[in-house]
């Protein structure tokens, strides 16, 4: 399948640079996954689109202030370090800029020496492994010195760092936010519960691959990044019960979708309490094991994310919806508007 089959024309002016003041004030496109019919709403109306007995599954990962700016101790040159994956024992996989200045043995200092990092390994595709040294608690130091790692297509400064966190963010470890969840407030989640819809949380720590373009010509040649996930027993039981009772399982975001499908595809369509790493790549032709619908933002052309949502319905339905979104000037990407790929009523 050709990667170019998932291309579309997107005016740069539609890329949302800042979040709306009110999380629920974004627009909501509702796409019937079977017919391709499109409706235009405000996000607050997501409550009306869900049915009693459904279960909404959200990713409660918490974004680390993982962008650090330091200096090389030997030359004083400025170096940017983005934390990606914790190996344990204060060792991290990172992305650095400019990478050519960082060799094995390079020591970088942050916050006038409050935090130091020594490069111990050079990885494929330019990554670096660092051993960190400090006194105190690492995450407290990171909160003091780090910045939110906003996606590269966002060029404006984020005044309120909390706007790149969901209101339910809990399990720290992400290099990026699960952005479909940014639209929710505690109030709207309670409205959803009051309607008889289950609200469950799972964890997937979003990695660098979220920003990595597909470099191959065909989808089948692309290798997905690996990301850590965790699902509790209570969440697994609630999701399975909703499915068995005839309710729809709705993933909020592609991260929740990938986690659920990873587990269900390995367990005969059931969710089990487990932790692990997933590199699942979902694109058209994939048969979903547990998901019925999905709430998602509007994604980049030719990205693995637009391929995933195309599998939930069809490529033609998605490209037609995106064409409509451009025409109606929907806001795209992390701080943009939302789309609900709606399953048929049961």
mmCIF file of C-alpha atoms in Angstrom:
data_model
loop_
_atom_site.group_PDB
_atom_site.id
_atom_site.type_symbol
_atom_site.label_atom_id
_atom_site.label_comp_id
_atom_site.label_asym_id
_atom_site.label_seq_id
_atom_site.Cartn_x
_atom_site.Cartn_y
_atom_site.Cartn_z
ATOM 1 C CA UNK A 1 0.000 0.000 0.000
ATOM 2 C CA UNK A 2 1.475 3.344 -1.085
ATOM 3 C CA UNK A 3 2.182 5.925 1.636
ATOM 4 C CA UNK A 4 1.107 8.658 -0.798
ATOM 5 C CA UNK A 5 -2.416 7.225 -0.725
ATOM 6 C CA UNK A 6 -2.746 8.941 2.653
ATOM 7 C CA UNK A 7 -1.625 12.385 1.552
ATOM 8 C CA UNK A 8 -3.865 15.446 1.541
ATOM 9 C CA UNK A 9 -3.450 19.177 1.117
ATOM 10 C CA UNK A 10 -3.325 21.041 4.420
ATOM 11 C CA UNK A 11 -2.941 24.825 4.611
ATOM 12 C CA UNK A 12 -0.366 25.749 7.242
ATOM 13 C CA UNK A 13 -2.823 28.276 8.669
ATOM 14 C CA UNK A 14 -4.997 25.407 9.970
ATOM 15 C CA UNK A 15 -2.257 24.016 12.237
ATOM 16 C CA UNK A 16 -3.338 25.058 15.742
ATOM 17 C CA UNK A 17 -0.433 26.792 17.485
ATOM 18 C CA UNK A 18 -2.094 27.418 20.850
ATOM 19 C CA UNK A 19 -4.832 25.677 22.833
ATOM 20 C CA UNK A 20 -8.274 27.193 23.228
ATOM 21 C CA UNK A 21 -8.934 28.816 26.602
ATOM 22 C CA UNK A 22 -11.817 26.405 27.243
ATOM 23 C CA UNK A 23 -10.819 22.768 26.690
ATOM 24 C CA UNK A 24 -14.336 21.822 25.583
ATOM 25 C CA UNK A 25 -14.753 24.739 23.143
ATOM 26 C CA UNK A 26 -13.176 22.897 20.226
ATOM 27 C CA UNK A 27 -15.262 21.616 17.341
ATOM 28 C CA UNK A 28 -16.253 17.998 16.889
ATOM 29 C CA UNK A 29 -16.687 16.278 13.544
ATOM 30 C CA UNK A 30 -18.774 13.125 13.822
ATOM 31 C CA UNK A 31 -18.033 10.575 11.113
ATOM 32 C CA UNK A 32 -20.270 7.536 10.705
ATOM 33 C CA UNK A 33 -17.707 4.740 10.309
ATOM 34 C CA UNK A 34 -20.029 2.690 8.050
ATOM 35 C CA UNK A 35 -21.690 5.269 5.793
ATOM 36 C CA UNK A 36 -19.107 8.066 5.902
ATOM 37 C CA UNK A 37 -21.827 10.585 6.770
ATOM 38 C CA UNK A 38 -20.441 13.731 8.427
ATOM 39 C CA UNK A 39 -21.970 15.958 11.096
ATOM 40 C CA UNK A 40 -20.509 19.133 12.613
ATOM 41 C CA UNK A 41 -20.831 19.777 16.354
ATOM 42 C CA UNK A 42 -19.079 21.344 19.330
ATOM 43 C CA UNK A 43 -16.977 19.041 21.501
ATOM 44 C CA UNK A 44 -19.380 19.334 24.441
ATOM 45 C CA UNK A 45 -21.860 17.335 22.345
ATOM 46 C CA UNK A 46 -19.690 14.221 22.596
ATOM 47 C CA UNK A 47 -21.934 13.285 25.548
ATOM 48 C CA UNK A 48 -24.909 13.056 23.171
ATOM 49 C CA UNK A 49 -23.003 10.741 20.822
ATOM 50 C CA UNK A 50 -22.295 8.096 23.461
ATOM 51 C CA UNK A 51 -24.809 5.484 24.609
ATOM 52 C CA UNK A 52 -25.471 4.016 28.045
ATOM 53 C CA UNK A 53 -23.471 0.808 28.305
ATOM 54 C CA UNK A 54 -20.569 2.094 26.213
ATOM 55 C CA UNK A 55 -17.122 2.436 27.738
ATOM 56 C CA UNK A 56 -14.752 5.314 27.005
ATOM 57 C CA UNK A 57 -11.073 4.398 27.397
ATOM 58 C CA UNK A 58 -8.566 7.209 28.021
ATOM 59 C CA UNK A 59 -4.780 7.284 28.358
ATOM 60 C CA UNK A 60 -3.696 8.671 31.757
ATOM 61 C CA UNK A 61 -0.022 9.078 30.899
ATOM 62 C CA UNK A 62 1.620 12.263 32.156
ATOM 63 C CA UNK A 63 4.024 14.227 29.967
ATOM 64 C CA UNK A 64 7.449 14.798 31.447
ATOM 65 C CA UNK A 65 9.016 18.263 31.142
ATOM 66 C CA UNK A 66 11.529 16.291 29.132
ATOM 67 C CA UNK A 67 13.232 19.037 27.106
ATOM 68 C CA UNK A 68 16.468 20.106 28.768
ATOM 69 C CA UNK A 69 18.837 22.849 27.623
ATOM 70 C CA UNK A 70 22.408 22.453 28.852
ATOM 71 C CA UNK A 71 26.005 23.191 27.994
ATOM 72 C CA UNK A 72 28.932 20.967 27.099
ATOM 73 C CA UNK A 73 31.338 21.112 30.003
ATOM 74 C CA UNK A 74 34.413 21.137 27.762
ATOM 75 C CA UNK A 75 33.386 23.831 25.276
ATOM 76 C CA UNK A 76 30.356 25.637 26.737
ATOM 77 C CA UNK A 77 28.327 24.895 23.581
ATOM 78 C CA UNK A 78 24.547 24.813 24.023
ATOM 79 C CA UNK A 79 22.936 21.366 23.689
ATOM 80 C CA UNK A 80 19.258 20.397 23.736
ATOM 81 C CA UNK A 81 18.392 16.995 25.225
ATOM 82 C CA UNK A 82 14.958 15.398 24.901
ATOM 83 C CA UNK A 83 14.311 12.491 27.276
ATOM 84 C CA UNK A 84 12.573 9.612 25.498
ATOM 85 C CA UNK A 85 12.806 6.376 27.451
ATOM 86 C CA UNK A 86 13.995 5.548 30.953
ATOM 87 C CA UNK A 87 16.243 2.491 31.109
ATOM 88 C CA UNK A 88 16.557 2.538 34.899
ATOM 89 C CA UNK A 89 19.441 3.402 37.212
ATOM 90 C CA UNK A 90 19.328 7.035 36.019
ATOM 91 C CA UNK A 91 20.029 6.035 32.422
ATOM 92 C CA UNK A 92 17.879 7.454 29.593
ATOM 93 C CA UNK A 93 17.525 7.159 25.852
ATOM 94 C CA UNK A 94 17.438 10.672 24.417
ATOM 95 C CA UNK A 95 17.403 12.774 21.288
ATOM 96 C CA UNK A 96 19.968 15.576 21.179
ATOM 97 C CA UNK A 97 20.524 18.691 19.049
ATOM 98 C CA UNK A 98 23.014 19.233 17.563
ATOM 99 C CA UNK A 99 23.811 15.517 17.685
ATOM 100 C CA UNK A 100 27.179 15.834 15.924
ATOM 101 C CA UNK A 101 28.597 17.628 18.954
ATOM 102 C CA UNK A 102 27.780 14.801 21.354
ATOM 103 C CA UNK A 103 30.163 11.834 21.364
ATOM 104 C CA UNK A 104 30.537 8.975 23.825
ATOM 105 C CA UNK A 105 32.077 10.531 26.927
ATOM 106 C CA UNK A 106 30.581 14.005 26.364
ATOM 107 C CA UNK A 107 29.363 15.541 29.614
ATOM 108 C CA UNK A 108 26.503 18.054 29.601
ATOM 109 C CA UNK A 109 25.613 20.250 32.552
ATOM 110 C CA UNK A 110 22.131 21.611 33.313
ATOM 111 C CA UNK A 111 21.129 24.281 35.809
ATOM 112 C CA UNK A 112 24.689 25.321 36.680
ATOM 113 C CA UNK A 113 25.604 21.762 37.557
ATOM 114 C CA UNK A 114 22.422 20.783 39.399
ATOM 115 C CA UNK A 115 22.107 17.973 36.855
ATOM 116 C CA UNK A 116 24.851 16.356 34.780
ATOM 117 C CA UNK A 117 24.644 13.801 31.996
ATOM 118 C CA UNK A 118 27.383 11.724 30.359
ATOM 119 C CA UNK A 119 26.848 10.166 26.929
ATOM 120 C CA UNK A 120 27.461 6.402 27.163
ATOM 121 C CA UNK A 121 26.156 5.173 23.801
ATOM 122 C CA UNK A 122 25.239 6.382 20.304
ATOM 123 C CA UNK A 123 22.114 4.759 18.858
ATOM 124 C CA UNK A 124 20.777 4.331 15.345
ATOM 125 C CA UNK A 125 18.921 7.333 13.879
ATOM 126 C CA UNK A 126 20.946 9.727 16.010
ATOM 127 C CA UNK A 127 19.739 8.862 19.505
ATOM 128 C CA UNK A 128 22.016 9.051 22.536
ATOM 129 C CA UNK A 129 22.052 7.214 25.867
ATOM 130 C CA UNK A 130 22.959 9.331 28.891
ATOM 131 C CA UNK A 131 23.884 8.458 32.466
ATOM 132 C CA UNK A 132 22.568 11.212 34.745
ATOM 133 C CA UNK A 133 24.165 12.408 37.977
ATOM 134 C CA UNK A 134 22.499 14.622 40.585
ATOM 135 C CA UNK A 135 21.704 15.043 44.272
ATOM 136 C CA UNK A 136 18.091 14.829 45.416
ATOM 137 C CA UNK A 137 15.050 13.522 43.520
ATOM 138 C CA UNK A 138 15.387 13.326 39.728
ATOM 139 C CA UNK A 139 11.781 14.182 38.861
ATOM 140 C CA UNK A 140 11.791 17.213 41.160
ATOM 141 C CA UNK A 141 14.928 18.467 39.411
ATOM 142 C CA UNK A 142 13.301 17.782 36.049
ATOM 143 C CA UNK A 143 10.225 19.788 37.081
ATOM 144 C CA UNK A 144 12.548 22.692 37.910
ATOM 145 C CA UNK A 145 14.817 22.594 34.853
ATOM 146 C CA UNK A 146 12.782 20.923 32.085
ATOM 147 C CA UNK A 147 10.371 22.279 29.502
ATOM 148 C CA UNK A 148 7.383 20.646 27.836
ATOM 149 C CA UNK A 149 8.492 18.839 24.639
ATOM 150 C CA UNK A 150 5.990 20.383 22.226
ATOM 151 C CA UNK A 151 5.689 18.842 18.738
ATOM 152 C CA UNK A 152 7.931 20.386 16.048
ATOM 153 C CA UNK A 153 4.975 21.860 14.151
ATOM 154 C CA UNK A 154 4.109 24.063 17.155
ATOM 155 C CA UNK A 155 6.317 27.125 16.927
ATOM 156 C CA UNK A 156 4.707 29.359 19.555
ATOM 157 C CA UNK A 157 5.569 29.289 23.265
ATOM 158 C CA UNK A 158 3.061 27.636 25.589
ATOM 159 C CA UNK A 159 2.265 30.065 28.397
ATOM 160 C CA UNK A 160 0.496 27.511 30.596
ATOM 161 C CA UNK A 161 2.421 24.220 30.701
ATOM 162 C CA UNK A 162 -0.623 22.392 32.110
ATOM 163 C CA UNK A 163 -2.460 22.851 28.803
ATOM 164 C CA UNK A 164 -0.231 20.163 27.308
ATOM 165 C CA UNK A 165 -1.454 17.743 29.997
ATOM 166 C CA UNK A 166 -4.844 16.068 30.179
ATOM 167 C CA UNK A 167 -6.844 16.851 33.331
ATOM 168 C CA UNK A 168 -6.559 13.154 34.253
ATOM 169 C CA UNK A 169 -2.805 12.807 33.609
ATOM 170 C CA UNK A 170 -1.352 10.594 36.332
ATOM 171 C CA UNK A 171 1.364 8.132 35.297
ATOM 172 C CA UNK A 172 4.449 10.139 34.325
ATOM 173 C CA UNK A 173 6.626 8.919 31.491
ATOM 174 C CA UNK A 174 5.469 10.414 28.158
ATOM 175 C CA UNK A 175 7.516 12.419 25.681
ATOM 176 C CA UNK A 176 4.256 13.767 24.211
ATOM 177 C CA UNK A 177 0.646 14.231 25.264
ATOM 178 C CA UNK A 178 -2.205 11.892 24.248
ATOM 179 C CA UNK A 179 -3.793 14.890 22.563
ATOM 180 C CA UNK A 180 -7.314 13.530 21.969
ATOM 181 C CA UNK A 181 -7.705 13.623 25.739
ATOM 182 C CA UNK A 182 -6.896 17.342 25.974
ATOM 183 C CA UNK A 183 -10.521 18.241 25.154
ATOM 184 C CA UNK A 184 -11.946 16.733 28.341
ATOM 185 C CA UNK A 185 -12.678 18.406 31.667
ATOM 186 C CA UNK A 186 -13.662 16.692 34.908
ATOM 187 C CA UNK A 187 -17.159 18.116 34.431
ATOM 188 C CA UNK A 188 -17.687 16.593 31.001
ATOM 189 C CA UNK A 189 -16.288 13.251 32.177
ATOM 190 C CA UNK A 190 -18.845 13.292 34.982
ATOM 191 C CA UNK A 191 -21.632 14.058 32.496
ATOM 192 C CA UNK A 192 -20.519 11.019 30.525
ATOM 193 C CA UNK A 193 -20.577 8.819 33.633
ATOM 194 C CA UNK A 194 -23.995 10.180 34.602
ATOM 195 C CA UNK A 195 -25.308 9.010 31.239
ATOM 196 C CA UNK A 196 -24.342 5.441 32.077
ATOM 197 C CA UNK A 197 -21.140 5.349 30.039
ATOM 198 C CA UNK A 198 -18.090 3.782 31.652
ATOM 199 C CA UNK A 199 -14.921 5.863 31.887
ATOM 200 C CA UNK A 200 -11.748 3.799 32.232
ATOM 201 C CA UNK A 201 -8.056 4.681 32.200
ATOM 202 C CA UNK A 202 -5.110 2.800 30.760
ATOM 203 C CA UNK A 203 -1.499 3.934 30.323
ATOM 204 C CA UNK A 204 0.692 4.188 27.257
ATOM 205 C CA UNK A 205 3.789 6.377 27.416
ATOM 206 C CA UNK A 206 3.980 8.223 24.106
ATOM 207 C CA UNK A 207 7.438 8.149 22.514
ATOM 208 C CA UNK A 208 9.365 9.927 19.797
ATOM 209 C CA UNK A 209 7.741 7.837 17.078
ATOM 210 C CA UNK A 210 4.672 10.050 17.377
ATOM 211 C CA UNK A 211 6.635 12.730 15.502
ATOM 212 C CA UNK A 212 8.596 10.447 13.184
ATOM 213 C CA UNK A 213 7.420 10.475 9.553
ATOM 214 C CA UNK A 214 7.005 7.337 7.461
ATOM 215 C CA UNK A 215 10.234 7.216 5.463
ATOM 216 C CA UNK A 216 9.464 4.169 3.319
ATOM 217 C CA UNK A 217 7.499 4.268 0.060
ATOM 218 C CA UNK A 218 5.070 1.562 1.119
ATOM 219 C CA UNK A 219 3.273 1.118 4.431
ATOM 220 C CA UNK A 220 4.351 -2.503 4.775
ATOM 221 C CA UNK A 221 8.027 -1.495 4.881
ATOM 222 C CA UNK A 222 7.581 0.875 7.827
ATOM 223 C CA UNK A 223 8.660 -0.226 11.299
ATOM 224 C CA UNK A 224 6.785 1.271 14.233
ATOM 225 C CA UNK A 225 8.435 2.583 17.382
ATOM 226 C CA UNK A 226 7.972 0.695 20.638
ATOM 227 C CA UNK A 227 6.042 2.203 23.561
ATOM 228 C CA UNK A 228 5.375 1.013 27.113
ATOM 229 C CA UNK A 229 1.798 0.286 28.254
ATOM 230 C CA UNK A 230 0.043 -0.824 31.431
ATOM 231 C CA UNK A 231 -3.557 -1.904 32.058
ATOM 232 C CA UNK A 232 -5.000 -2.583 35.510
ATOM 233 C CA UNK A 233 -7.306 -5.441 36.437
ATOM 234 C CA UNK A 234 -10.227 -3.103 37.196
ATOM 235 C CA UNK A 235 -9.945 -1.374 33.810
ATOM 236 C CA UNK A 236 -9.637 -4.696 31.973
ATOM 237 C CA UNK A 237 -12.718 -6.101 33.723
ATOM 238 C CA UNK A 238 -14.817 -3.003 33.005
ATOM 239 C CA UNK A 239 -13.889 -2.975 29.311
ATOM 240 C CA UNK A 240 -14.610 -6.691 28.899
ATOM 241 C CA UNK A 241 -17.922 -6.367 30.740
ATOM 242 C CA UNK A 242 -19.050 -3.506 28.498
ATOM 243 C CA UNK A 243 -18.174 -5.508 25.405
ATOM 244 C CA UNK A 244 -19.965 -8.630 26.627
ATOM 245 C CA UNK A 245 -23.036 -6.560 27.526
ATOM 246 C CA UNK A 246 -23.299 -5.190 23.997
ATOM 247 C CA UNK A 247 -21.781 -1.770 24.621
ATOM 248 C CA UNK A 248 -19.302 -0.052 22.340
ATOM 249 C CA UNK A 249 -15.655 0.187 23.326
ATOM 250 C CA UNK A 250 -14.494 3.693 22.373
ATOM 251 C CA UNK A 251 -10.797 4.595 22.445
ATOM 252 C CA UNK A 252 -9.854 8.192 23.151
ATOM 253 C CA UNK A 253 -6.836 8.693 20.923
ATOM 254 C CA UNK A 254 -4.609 6.467 18.858
ATOM 255 C CA UNK A 255 -2.499 5.621 21.930
ATOM 256 C CA UNK A 256 -5.457 4.048 23.717
ATOM 257 C CA UNK A 257 -6.418 2.294 20.477
ATOM 258 C CA UNK A 258 -2.967 0.783 20.012
ATOM 259 C CA UNK A 259 -2.829 -0.408 23.613
ATOM 260 C CA UNK A 260 -6.251 -2.062 23.551
ATOM 261 C CA UNK A 261 -5.688 -3.722 20.197
ATOM 262 C CA UNK A 262 -2.244 -4.974 21.209
ATOM 263 C CA UNK A 263 -3.699 -6.763 24.208
ATOM 264 C CA UNK A 264 -6.975 -7.934 22.641
ATOM 265 C CA UNK A 265 -5.275 -9.290 19.518
ATOM 266 C CA UNK A 266 -3.122 -11.513 21.738
ATOM 267 C CA UNK A 267 -5.935 -12.663 24.026
ATOM 268 C CA UNK A 268 -8.829 -13.711 21.775
ATOM 269 C CA UNK A 269 -10.512 -10.329 21.834
ATOM 270 C CA UNK A 270 -10.251 -9.868 25.608
ATOM 271 C CA UNK A 271 -8.427 -7.272 27.668
ATOM 272 C CA UNK A 272 -6.236 -8.691 30.430
ATOM 273 C CA UNK A 273 -4.335 -6.818 33.150
ATOM 274 C CA UNK A 274 -0.798 -6.587 31.845
ATOM 275 C CA UNK A 275 2.219 -4.428 31.093
ATOM 276 C CA UNK A 276 4.575 -4.511 28.153
ATOM 277 C CA UNK A 277 5.851 -2.841 25.023
ATOM 278 C CA UNK A 278 3.892 -2.454 21.823
ATOM 279 C CA UNK A 279 5.005 -1.699 18.295
ATOM 280 C CA UNK A 280 1.672 -2.569 16.676
ATOM 281 C CA UNK A 281 1.089 -0.880 13.318
ATOM 282 C CA UNK A 282 -2.588 -0.556 12.395
ATOM 283 C CA UNK A 283 -3.533 0.378 8.840
ATOM 284 C CA UNK A 284 -6.372 -0.479 6.412
ATOM 285 C CA UNK A 285 -6.969 -4.189 6.221
ATOM 286 C CA UNK A 286 -6.477 -4.597 9.958
ATOM 287 C CA UNK A 287 -9.411 -6.289 11.725
ATOM 288 C CA UNK A 288 -10.092 -4.779 15.126
ATOM 289 C CA UNK A 289 -10.296 -7.209 18.020
ATOM 290 C CA UNK A 290 -12.164 -5.066 20.536
ATOM 291 C CA UNK A 291 -12.588 -1.450 19.417
ATOM 292 C CA UNK A 292 -15.867 -0.198 17.981
ATOM 293 C CA UNK A 293 -15.133 3.507 17.675
ATOM 294 C CA UNK A 294 -12.574 6.190 18.341
ATOM 295 C CA UNK A 295 -12.267 9.823 19.343
ATOM 296 C CA UNK A 296 -9.205 11.431 17.803
ATOM 297 C CA UNK A 297 -7.680 14.703 16.658
ATOM 298 C CA UNK A 298 -6.856 15.597 13.038
ATOM 299 C CA UNK A 299 -3.497 14.173 11.994
ATOM 300 C CA UNK A 300 -0.567 14.867 9.689
ATOM 301 C CA UNK A 301 -0.652 13.829 6.031
ATOM 302 C CA UNK A 302 0.963 10.440 5.358
ATOM 303 C CA UNK A 303 1.335 9.720 9.083
ATOM 304 C CA UNK A 304 0.864 6.360 10.802
ATOM 305 C CA UNK A 305 -1.968 8.015 12.742
ATOM 306 C CA UNK A 306 -4.090 8.792 9.687
ATOM 307 C CA UNK A 307 -3.447 5.227 8.536
ATOM 308 C CA UNK A 308 -4.726 3.908 11.865
ATOM 309 C CA UNK A 309 -7.972 5.883 11.803
ATOM 310 C CA UNK A 310 -8.482 4.854 8.165
ATOM 311 C CA UNK A 311 -8.483 1.248 9.365
ATOM 312 C CA UNK A 312 -11.323 2.097 11.773
ATOM 313 C CA UNK A 313 -13.513 3.128 8.815
ATOM 314 C CA UNK A 314 -12.110 3.403 5.266
ATOM 315 C CA UNK A 315 -9.397 5.483 3.632
ATOM 316 C CA UNK A 316 -11.967 7.099 1.346
ATOM 317 C CA UNK A 317 -14.186 8.088 4.284
ATOM 318 C CA UNK A 318 -11.238 9.615 6.150
ATOM 319 C CA UNK A 319 -9.851 11.536 3.173
ATOM 320 C CA UNK A 320 -13.336 12.867 2.396
ATOM 321 C CA UNK A 321 -13.739 13.924 6.021
ATOM 322 C CA UNK A 322 -10.347 15.632 6.010
ATOM 323 C CA UNK A 323 -11.226 17.459 2.817
ATOM 324 C CA UNK A 324 -14.384 18.662 4.550
ATOM 325 C CA UNK A 325 -12.376 19.641 7.632
ATOM 326 C CA UNK A 326 -10.044 21.780 5.523
ATOM 327 C CA UNK A 327 -12.998 23.370 3.750
ATOM 328 C CA UNK A 328 -14.692 24.164 7.087
ATOM 329 C CA UNK A 329 -11.398 25.379 8.593
ATOM 330 C CA UNK A 330 -11.121 22.877 11.415
ATOM 331 C CA UNK A 331 -8.013 23.260 13.566
ATOM 332 C CA UNK A 332 -5.443 20.470 13.078
ATOM 333 C CA UNK A 333 -2.974 18.493 15.211
ATOM 334 C CA UNK A 334 -2.233 18.566 18.959
ATOM 335 C CA UNK A 335 -4.150 21.716 19.950
ATOM 336 C CA UNK A 336 -6.769 21.312 17.234
ATOM 337 C CA UNK A 337 -10.320 20.025 16.952
ATOM 338 C CA UNK A 338 -11.648 16.492 17.375
ATOM 339 C CA UNK A 339 -13.218 13.766 15.271
ATOM 340 C CA UNK A 340 -15.491 11.018 16.565
ATOM 341 C CA UNK A 341 -15.477 7.913 14.360
ATOM 342 C CA UNK A 342 -18.881 6.738 15.406
ATOM 343 C CA UNK A 343 -19.971 3.089 15.432
ATOM 344 C CA UNK A 344 -23.507 2.111 14.425
ATOM 345 C CA UNK A 345 -26.030 1.828 17.228
ATOM 346 C CA UNK A 346 -26.383 -1.643 18.685
#
